[in-house]
Tab-separated table of C-alpha atoms in Angstrom:
chain	number	residue	atom	x	y	z
A	3	MET	CA	-12.854	0.905	-24.057
A	4	GLY	CA	-11.025	-2.297	-23.098
A	5	VAL	CA	-9.536	-2.783	-19.659
A	6	PHE	CA	-6.027	-2.165	-21.028
A	7	GLU	CA	-7.089	1.182	-22.470
A	8	GLU	CA	-8.793	2.021	-19.187
A	9	LEU	CA	-5.580	1.313	-17.258
A	10	GLN	CA	-3.800	3.706	-19.591
A	11	ALA	CA	-6.502	6.367	-19.255
A	12	ARG	CA	-6.349	6.123	-15.466
A	13	GLY	CA	-2.577	6.716	-15.529
A	14	LEU	CA	-1.728	3.343	-14.042
A	15	LEU	CA	0.791	2.005	-16.532
A	16	ALA	CA	4.468	2.941	-16.294
A	17	GLN	CA	6.475	0.403	-18.318
A	18	LEU	CA	5.663	-2.796	-20.205
A	19	THR	CA	7.554	-5.259	-22.328
A	20	ASP	CA	5.296	-6.114	-25.278
A	21	GLU	CA	2.395	-3.691	-25.526
A	22	GLU	CA	0.323	-5.313	-28.280
A	23	GLU	CA	0.624	-8.820	-26.815
A	24	ILE	CA	-0.254	-7.565	-23.334
A	25	ARG	CA	-3.190	-5.550	-24.689
A	26	GLU	CA	-4.590	-8.641	-26.415
A	27	LEU	CA	-4.188	-10.906	-23.372
A	28	VAL	CA	-5.677	-8.426	-20.912
A	29	ASN	CA	-8.604	-7.311	-23.063
A	30	SER	CA	-9.548	-10.885	-23.948
A	31	GLY	CA	-9.393	-12.021	-20.303
A	32	LYS	CA	-6.611	-14.517	-21.036
A	33	ALA	CA	-3.973	-13.139	-18.702
A	34	THR	CA	-2.951	-15.128	-15.656
A	35	PHE	CA	-0.862	-12.599	-13.783
A	36	TYR	CA	0.826	-12.296	-10.440
A	37	ILE	CA	1.757	-9.565	-8.022
A	38	GLY	CA	4.076	-10.294	-5.111
A	39	PHE	CA	3.603	-9.254	-1.497
A	40	ASP	CA	6.396	-9.724	1.017
A	41	PRO	CA	4.949	-10.481	4.469
A	42	THR	CA	7.028	-8.007	6.483
A	43	ALA	CA	4.093	-6.997	8.720
A	44	ASP	CA	0.793	-8.493	9.878
A	45	SER	CA	-1.224	-6.087	7.731
A	46	LEU	CA	-1.202	-4.774	4.206
A	47	HIS	CA	-0.893	-0.994	3.949
A	48	VAL	CA	-1.933	1.751	1.568
A	49	GLY	CA	1.213	1.144	-0.475
A	50	HIS	CA	-0.318	-2.239	-1.413
A	51	PHE	CA	-3.723	-0.715	-2.079
A	52	MET	CA	-3.074	0.218	-5.707
A	53	ALA	CA	-1.931	-3.323	-6.493
A	54	LEU	CA	-5.080	-4.789	-4.936
A	55	CYS	CA	-7.291	-2.399	-6.914
A	56	LEU	CA	-5.438	-3.339	-10.099
A	57	MET	CA	-5.961	-7.036	-9.405
A	58	LYS	CA	-9.659	-6.408	-8.834
A	59	ARG	CA	-10.006	-4.467	-12.117
A	60	LEU	CA	-8.308	-7.190	-14.128
A	61	GLN	CA	-10.285	-9.983	-12.461
A	62	MET	CA	-13.521	-8.147	-13.258
A	63	ALA	CA	-12.431	-8.277	-16.920
A	64	GLY	CA	-12.029	-12.068	-16.787
A	65	ASN	CA	-8.309	-12.330	-16.040
A	66	ARG	CA	-6.985	-14.553	-13.261
A	67	PRO	CA	-4.864	-13.003	-10.479
A	68	ILE	CA	-2.246	-14.823	-8.468
A	69	ALA	CA	-1.338	-13.219	-5.167
A	70	LEU	CA	2.191	-14.426	-4.493
A	71	ILE	CA	3.050	-14.263	-0.819
A	72	GLY	CA	6.799	-14.008	-0.305
A	73	GLY	CA	7.238	-16.479	2.500
A	74	GLY	CA	10.593	-17.412	0.946
A	75	THR	CA	11.840	-14.060	-0.305
A	76	GLY	CA	10.644	-12.566	2.968
A	77	MET	CA	13.440	-14.526	4.624
A	78	ILE	CA	15.901	-12.305	2.747
A	79	GLY	CA	14.306	-8.950	1.934
A	80	ASP	CA	14.154	-6.830	-1.182
A	81	PRO	CA	16.769	-4.048	-1.474
A	82	SER	CA	14.615	-1.974	-3.873
A	83	GLY	CA	14.229	1.619	-2.750
A	84	LYS	CA	15.819	1.048	0.642
A	85	THR	CA	19.011	2.241	2.292
A	86	ASP	CA	19.268	-0.479	4.920
A	87	MET	CA	18.935	-4.231	5.016
A	88	ARG	CA	15.582	-5.511	6.230
A	89	LYS	CA	15.267	-7.096	9.617
A	90	MET	CA	15.029	-10.872	9.262
A	91	LEU	CA	11.771	-12.418	10.463
A	92	THR	CA	11.224	-15.829	12.011
A	93	PRO	CA	9.343	-18.463	9.969
A	94	GLU	CA	6.514	-18.316	12.528
A	95	THR	CA	6.130	-14.547	12.144
A	96	ILE	CA	6.190	-14.826	8.365
A	97	GLN	CA	3.441	-17.469	8.407
A	98	HIS	CA	1.292	-15.361	10.724
A	99	ASN	CA	1.682	-12.371	8.415
A	100	CYS	CA	0.767	-14.505	5.387
A	101	ASP	CA	-2.454	-15.604	7.095
A	102	CYS	CA	-3.360	-11.974	7.837
A	103	PHE	CA	-2.712	-10.978	4.216
A	104	LYS	CA	-5.097	-13.585	2.826
A	105	LYS	CA	-7.923	-12.405	5.040
A	106	GLN	CA	-7.462	-8.797	3.909
A	107	MET	CA	-7.019	-9.650	0.228
A	108	SER	CA	-10.294	-11.528	0.192
A	109	ARG	CA	-12.111	-8.195	0.463
A	110	PHE	CA	-10.785	-7.291	-2.984
A	111	ILE	CA	-10.218	-10.548	-4.816
A	112	ASP	CA	-12.586	-13.480	-5.405
A	113	PHE	CA	-10.616	-16.638	-4.610
A	114	SER	CA	-13.583	-18.985	-5.120
A	115	ASP	CA	-13.646	-21.702	-7.792
A	116	GLY	CA	-10.090	-21.024	-8.959
A	117	LYS	CA	-10.921	-17.473	-10.099
A	118	ALA	CA	-7.797	-16.347	-8.261
A	119	LEU	CA	-4.980	-18.091	-6.454
A	120	MET	CA	-2.858	-17.342	-3.437
A	121	VAL	CA	0.458	-19.146	-3.369
A	122	ASN	CA	3.549	-18.898	-1.196
A	123	ASN	CA	7.002	-18.933	-2.783
A	124	ALA	CA	8.314	-20.689	0.307
A	125	ASP	CA	6.776	-23.824	-1.235
A	126	TRP	CA	9.599	-23.965	-3.788
A	127	LEU	CA	12.295	-21.596	-2.553
A	128	MET	CA	12.743	-23.338	0.794
A	129	LYS	CA	13.335	-26.670	-0.967
A	130	LEU	CA	15.991	-25.437	-3.378
A	131	ASN	CA	19.372	-27.096	-3.605
A	132	TYR	CA	21.962	-24.347	-3.870
A	133	VAL	CA	24.142	-26.031	-6.485
A	134	GLU	CA	21.119	-26.916	-8.617
A	135	LEU	CA	19.916	-23.301	-8.429
A	136	LEU	CA	23.309	-22.043	-9.563
A	137	ARG	CA	23.265	-24.400	-12.532
A	138	GLU	CA	19.623	-23.909	-13.508
A	139	VAL	CA	19.162	-20.213	-12.865
A	140	GLY	CA	22.459	-18.560	-11.987
A	141	ALA	CA	23.969	-19.326	-15.377
A	142	CYS	CA	21.261	-17.207	-17.038
A	143	PHE	CA	22.259	-13.995	-15.252
A	144	SER	CA	25.106	-11.588	-15.955
A	145	VAL	CA	26.559	-9.957	-12.842
A	146	ASN	CA	27.619	-6.932	-14.871
A	147	ARG	CA	24.087	-6.475	-16.126
A	148	MET	CA	22.569	-6.994	-12.682
A	149	LEU	CA	24.764	-4.252	-11.218
A	150	THR	CA	23.288	-1.744	-13.673
A	151	ALA	CA	19.822	-2.272	-12.155
A	152	GLU	CA	18.586	0.767	-10.256
A	153	CYS	CA	17.584	-1.329	-7.249
A	154	TYR	CA	21.237	-2.352	-6.781
A	155	LYS	CA	22.965	0.854	-7.871
A	156	GLN	CA	21.401	2.865	-5.075
A	157	ARG	CA	22.668	0.379	-2.484
A	158	LEU	CA	26.228	-0.113	-3.700
A	159	GLU	CA	27.624	2.969	-1.986
A	160	ARG	CA	26.265	1.933	1.412
A	161	GLY	CA	26.922	-1.747	0.921
A	162	LEU	CA	24.873	-4.464	-0.742
A	163	SER	CA	24.983	-7.858	0.925
A	164	PHE	CA	25.314	-11.045	-1.110
A	165	LEU	CA	22.117	-12.146	0.591
A	166	GLU	CA	20.187	-9.262	-0.963
A	167	PHE	CA	22.015	-9.563	-4.268
A	168	ASN	CA	20.225	-12.871	-4.752
A	169	TYR	CA	16.780	-11.263	-4.594
A	170	MET	CA	16.556	-10.674	-8.346
A	171	ILE	CA	17.401	-14.316	-9.026
A	172	MET	CA	14.803	-15.518	-6.538
A	173	GLN	CA	12.063	-13.261	-7.916
A	174	SER	CA	12.889	-14.401	-11.448
A	175	TYR	CA	12.718	-18.008	-10.310
A	176	ASP	CA	9.292	-17.280	-8.813
A	177	PHE	CA	7.982	-16.261	-12.239
A	178	LEU	CA	9.464	-19.380	-13.806
A	179	GLN	CA	7.734	-21.613	-11.257
A	180	LEU	CA	4.410	-19.771	-11.559
A	181	PHE	CA	4.595	-20.104	-15.345
A	182	LYS	CA	5.295	-23.846	-15.145
A	183	GLN	CA	2.825	-24.686	-12.376
A	184	TYR	CA	-0.092	-22.313	-13.027
A	185	GLY	CA	0.322	-20.990	-16.561
A	186	CYS	CA	1.122	-17.522	-15.232
A	187	ASN	CA	2.092	-15.464	-18.283
A	188	MET	CA	2.325	-11.942	-16.871
A	189	GLN	CA	3.711	-10.151	-13.855
A	190	PHE	CA	2.816	-6.772	-12.396
A	191	GLY	CA	4.595	-4.634	-9.868
A	192	GLY	CA	5.722	-1.160	-8.931
A	193	ASP	CA	8.029	0.746	-11.222
A	194	ASP	CA	10.902	0.089	-8.806
A	195	GLN	CA	10.591	-3.649	-9.577
A	196	TRP	CA	11.271	-3.305	-13.304
A	197	SER	CA	14.764	-4.875	-13.324
A	198	ASN	CA	13.623	-7.867	-11.282
A	199	MET	CA	10.618	-8.368	-13.538
A	200	LEU	CA	12.699	-8.269	-16.698
A	201	GLY	CA	14.906	-10.950	-15.166
A	202	GLY	CA	11.872	-13.224	-14.822
A	203	THR	CA	10.653	-12.762	-18.393
A	204	GLU	CA	14.146	-13.389	-19.751
A	205	LEU	CA	14.570	-16.514	-17.616
A	206	ILE	CA	11.340	-18.028	-18.967
A	207	ARG	CA	12.345	-17.287	-22.531
A	208	ARG	CA	15.798	-18.777	-22.072
A	209	LYS	CA	14.776	-21.874	-20.098
A	210	LEU	CA	11.469	-22.712	-21.772
A	211	GLY	CA	11.554	-20.890	-25.082
A	212	LYS	CA	8.181	-19.350	-24.162
A	213	ASP	CA	6.961	-15.776	-24.103
A	214	ALA	CA	6.063	-14.077	-20.847
A	215	TYR	CA	5.328	-10.437	-20.174
A	216	ALA	CA	5.875	-7.779	-17.556
A	217	MET	CA	4.116	-4.537	-16.755
A	218	THR	CA	4.764	-1.994	-14.019
A	219	ILE	CA	2.320	0.449	-12.494
A	220	ASN	CA	2.993	4.029	-11.538
A	221	LEU	CA	3.732	4.511	-7.879
A	222	LEU	CA	1.216	7.063	-6.661
A	223	LEU	CA	2.936	9.957	-4.911
A	224	ASN	CA	1.618	12.570	-2.548
A	225	SER	CA	2.446	16.259	-2.754
A	226	GLU	CA	5.618	15.879	-0.699
A	227	GLY	CA	6.945	13.297	-3.129
A	228	LYS	CA	6.866	10.446	-0.623
A	229	LYS	CA	5.372	7.074	-1.373
A	230	MET	CA	1.661	6.825	-0.928
A	231	GLY	CA	0.465	5.776	2.494
A	232	LYS	CA	3.055	7.496	4.666
A	233	THR	CA	2.146	10.001	7.366
A	234	GLU	CA	4.034	11.627	10.209
A	235	LYS	CA	2.847	8.730	12.377
A	236	GLY	CA	3.991	6.005	9.973
A	237	ALA	CA	2.162	3.776	7.531
A	238	VAL	CA	-1.574	3.848	6.837
A	239	TRP	CA	-2.672	0.255	7.325
A	240	LEU	CA	-5.633	-1.661	5.912
A	241	ASP	CA	-6.171	-3.393	9.266
A	242	ALA	CA	-8.806	-1.496	11.257
A	243	GLU	CA	-6.935	-2.286	14.483
A	244	LYS	CA	-3.855	-0.447	13.197
A	245	THR	CA	-5.553	2.378	11.283
A	246	SER	CA	-9.183	2.944	12.204
A	247	PRO	CA	-11.766	3.459	9.434
A	248	PHE	CA	-12.039	7.097	10.559
A	249	GLU	CA	-8.263	7.630	10.309
A	250	PHE	CA	-8.257	5.884	6.924
A	251	TYR	CA	-11.060	8.163	5.729
A	252	GLN	CA	-9.274	11.247	7.044
A	253	TYR	CA	-6.047	10.306	5.261
A	254	TRP	CA	-7.800	10.400	1.892
A	255	ARG	CA	-9.979	13.377	2.843
A	256	ASN	CA	-6.786	15.374	3.371
A	257	VAL	CA	-4.839	14.530	0.210
A	258	ALA	CA	-3.312	17.511	-1.574
A	259	ASP	CA	-5.523	19.359	-4.051
A	260	SER	CA	-3.142	18.382	-6.857
A	261	ASP	CA	-3.505	14.671	-6.043
A	262	VAL	CA	-7.259	14.187	-5.641
A	263	ILE	CA	-8.145	13.591	-9.314
A	264	LYS	CA	-5.135	11.334	-9.775
A	265	CYS	CA	-6.206	9.262	-6.757
A	266	LEU	CA	-9.797	9.062	-8.002
A	267	LYS	CA	-8.619	7.754	-11.363
A	268	MET	CA	-6.079	5.262	-10.042
A	269	LEU	CA	-7.868	3.878	-7.015
A	270	THR	CA	-11.642	4.184	-7.301
A	271	PHE	CA	-14.003	2.311	-9.582
A	272	LEU	CA	-16.017	5.400	-10.446
A	273	PRO	CA	-16.525	5.858	-14.207
A	274	LEU	CA	-13.824	7.931	-15.865
A	275	GLU	CA	-16.477	10.243	-17.317
A	276	GLU	CA	-17.666	11.095	-13.802
A	277	ILE	CA	-14.114	11.768	-12.586
A	278	GLU	CA	-13.255	13.897	-15.609
A	279	LYS	CA	-16.143	16.229	-14.763
A	280	MET	CA	-14.515	16.803	-11.359
A	281	GLU	CA	-11.320	18.067	-12.994
A	282	ALA	CA	-12.944	21.489	-13.375
A	283	TRP	CA	-14.022	21.637	-9.722
A	284	GLU	CA	-12.473	24.267	-7.460
A	285	GLY	CA	-12.817	25.476	-3.884
A	286	SER	CA	-15.640	23.794	-1.987
A	287	GLU	CA	-16.334	21.518	-4.968
A	288	LEU	CA	-12.772	20.209	-4.764
A	289	ASN	CA	-13.361	19.433	-1.083
A	290	ARG	CA	-16.423	17.499	-2.182
A	291	ALA	CA	-14.202	15.504	-4.563
A	292	LYS	CA	-11.956	14.643	-1.617
A	293	GLU	CA	-14.966	13.466	0.369
A	294	ILE	CA	-16.016	11.252	-2.535
A	295	LEU	CA	-12.485	9.819	-2.728
A	296	ALA	CA	-12.342	9.168	1.004
A	297	TYR	CA	-15.774	7.532	1.073
A	298	GLU	CA	-15.150	5.283	-1.954
A	299	LEU	CA	-11.820	3.994	-0.668
A	300	THR	CA	-13.011	3.512	2.908
A	301	ALA	CA	-15.978	1.521	1.594
A	302	LEU	CA	-13.618	-0.655	-0.477
A	303	VAL	CA	-11.422	-1.475	2.504
A	304	HIS	CA	-13.807	-1.412	5.467
A	305	GLY	CA	-17.301	-1.673	3.963
A	306	GLU	CA	-20.165	0.751	3.339
A	307	GLU	CA	-21.289	0.927	6.968
A	308	GLU	CA	-17.875	1.978	8.280
A	309	ALA	CA	-17.497	4.456	5.409
A	310	LYS	CA	-20.802	6.097	6.338
A	311	LYS	CA	-19.770	6.306	9.999
A	312	ALA	CA	-16.401	7.827	9.104
A	313	GLU	CA	-18.016	10.346	6.776
A	314	ALA	CA	-20.557	11.358	9.407
A	315	SER	CA	-17.843	11.680	12.055
A	316	ALA	CA	-15.658	13.833	9.823
A	317	LYS	CA	-18.534	16.195	9.052
A	318	ALA	CA	-19.490	16.377	12.726
A	319	ILE	CA	-15.939	17.312	13.692
A	320	PHE	CA	-15.810	20.242	11.329
A	321	SER	CA	-19.300	21.460	12.183
A	322	THR	CA	-19.475	20.876	15.951
A	323	GLY	CA	-16.012	19.770	17.037
A	324	SER	CA	-17.197	16.354	18.226
A	325	ALA	CA	-17.973	12.962	16.764
A	326	GLU	CA	-18.771	9.422	17.861
A	327	ASN	CA	-16.502	7.344	15.673
A	328	MET	CA	-13.198	9.196	15.737
A	329	PRO	CA	-10.067	7.542	17.204
A	330	SER	CA	-9.977	7.575	20.974
A	331	ALA	CA	-7.293	7.753	23.640
A	332	GLU	CA	-7.703	6.459	27.167
A	333	VAL	CA	-6.760	8.668	30.095
A	334	ALA	CA	-6.755	7.332	33.654
A	335	ALA	CA	-8.970	9.360	35.968
A	336	ALA	CA	-6.371	8.761	38.668
A	337	ASP	CA	-3.865	10.834	36.685
A	338	LEU	CA	-6.035	13.946	36.855
A	339	THR	CA	-5.517	16.735	39.357
A	340	GLU	CA	-8.795	18.320	40.385
A	341	GLY	CA	-10.310	16.977	37.165
A	342	GLY	CA	-7.691	18.491	34.902
A	343	MET	CA	-4.337	17.785	33.249
A	344	GLU	CA	-1.495	19.804	31.834
A	345	LEU	CA	-2.271	20.224	28.116
A	346	ILE	CA	1.262	19.346	27.024
A	347	GLY	CA	1.123	16.056	28.911
A	348	LEU	CA	-2.380	15.330	27.616
A	349	LEU	CA	-1.236	15.725	23.994
A	350	VAL	CA	1.586	13.259	24.561
A	351	GLN	CA	-0.602	10.776	26.436
A	352	ALA	CA	-3.249	10.939	23.689
A	353	GLY	CA	-0.636	10.153	21.044
A	354	LEU	CA	-1.041	13.474	19.254
A	355	ALA	CA	2.556	14.448	20.016
A	356	ALA	CA	5.567	12.183	20.299
A	357	THR	CA	7.373	14.404	22.825
A	358	ARG	CA	6.645	17.289	25.163
A	359	SER	CA	8.728	19.553	22.921
A	360	GLU	CA	6.542	18.690	19.932
A	361	ALA	CA	3.409	19.334	22.008
A	362	ARG	CA	4.766	22.701	23.186
A	363	ARG	CA	5.516	23.796	19.621
A	364	ALA	CA	2.038	22.803	18.447
A	365	ILE	CA	0.438	24.903	21.212
A	366	GLU	CA	2.693	27.893	20.564
A	367	GLN	CA	1.867	27.782	16.851
A	368	GLY	CA	-1.866	27.864	17.547
A	369	GLY	CA	-2.492	24.356	16.291
A	370	VAL	CA	-4.186	22.858	19.367
A	371	SER	CA	-7.827	23.060	20.376
A	372	VAL	CA	-9.953	21.462	23.090
A	373	ASP	CA	-13.605	20.868	22.187
A	374	GLY	CA	-13.280	23.396	19.371
A	375	THR	CA	-11.599	26.111	21.478
A	376	LYS	CA	-8.034	27.025	20.536
A	377	VAL	CA	-5.515	26.964	23.405
A	378	THR	CA	-2.212	28.865	23.026
A	379	ASP	CA	-0.946	28.873	26.624
A	380	ILE	CA	1.823	26.279	26.965
A	381	LYS	CA	1.220	26.204	30.736
A	382	ALA	CA	-2.500	25.544	30.363
A	383	VAL	CA	-4.163	22.941	32.552
A	384	VAL	CA	-7.410	21.864	30.923
A	385	PRO	CA	-10.409	20.087	32.447
A	386	VAL	CA	-10.574	16.524	31.137
A	387	THR	CA	-14.030	15.096	30.554
A	388	ASP	CA	-15.182	11.838	29.030
A	389	GLY	CA	-15.758	12.332	25.309
A	390	MET	CA	-13.898	15.629	24.954
A	391	VAL	CA	-12.188	16.185	21.581
A	392	LEU	CA	-8.524	17.073	21.409
A	393	LYS	CA	-7.283	18.396	18.074
A	394	LYS	CA	-3.764	19.066	16.757
A	395	GLY	CA	-3.354	20.674	13.368
A	396	LYS	CA	-5.945	20.177	10.659
A	397	LYS	CA	-5.886	16.394	10.484
A	398	SER	CA	-5.271	14.872	13.935
A	399	PHE	CA	-8.133	14.302	16.378
A	400	LYS	CA	-8.603	12.178	19.475
A	401	LYS	CA	-11.662	11.625	21.637
A	402	ILE	CA	-10.681	11.269	25.264
A	403	VAL	CA	-12.085	8.285	27.140
A	404	LEU	CA	-11.719	8.363	30.921
A	405	VAL	CA	-10.954	5.009	32.520
């Protein structure tokens, strides 16, 4: 099975322009492809994870990845899948975020000896002359056709700024520059990027008379239909300072039953034959599949040692109600009254509830325990000791550290 056929078997491919040509390039290791990352934060998140795994798979098959950091497009923001305009970032913030991205990407992609490249579209976009851009690129785009793109249609009712309207042109120009400077002949992205990607392939064909190709990957969804990597607390980050290895492990350990095989196929590097055997698993065996998923992905992002610690901590929590490596929350000893604290306030201070009302509801619903003992009294004052484990629901734990 070639790498293209494996991508299909793993359910990764959504749309592509020229299947036979792409199959030949990818399977022969002749594809130089890019995926774009806009530096809107100082860490990549789980939403980027699938793209990084895809880049790793293709590089292992001899293809050359280009990680395109959107230092230029990040000055504007992509309207795809959003209802509001992005907050504009300063050039200094964008550069800092770009530096953080490269460090994280290096865990997945081998940038040595030209095997992969990282480039910043600010290198050409920030130097553009507006009139020259209109003449060179703008003339190749039909406004009527652009307005039929899904990424614009969903914003028209609320208002689409001219600033954002230019995003498709800028992304298309990126592909043109990557083709001319680095021989990049293929672009990958999420299914929501399809219109922008088609614009790039068409621009290359019209300006250079050359063929270029585009392929989109399926956006992995969880059981609630939200984009992968979202929780009630926000994004799941790849930076250990933002999402600890234990929290990262727990996120994958708690995926819906209906998603675990899909995640194993799309995100891990386990052989398909091994994953297919798990499709018949039920009950406790299915929980074992989730543990395998969580371990494999935590090892990819944070390394084997952290994955082992997270796995051990998770098992210790469920068996004894305590663990060494779970996320912690500091509580000042000076805030305690006779060694204790109101449970509602403790939940808020530990970050397990955003408000006192949320904490009260969790207690009333029987979802809160202290060191493995369920507490249902909303007026409870609990003794606070160093290392005690506070739990809310099935997935949220904090070890209390007295300071």
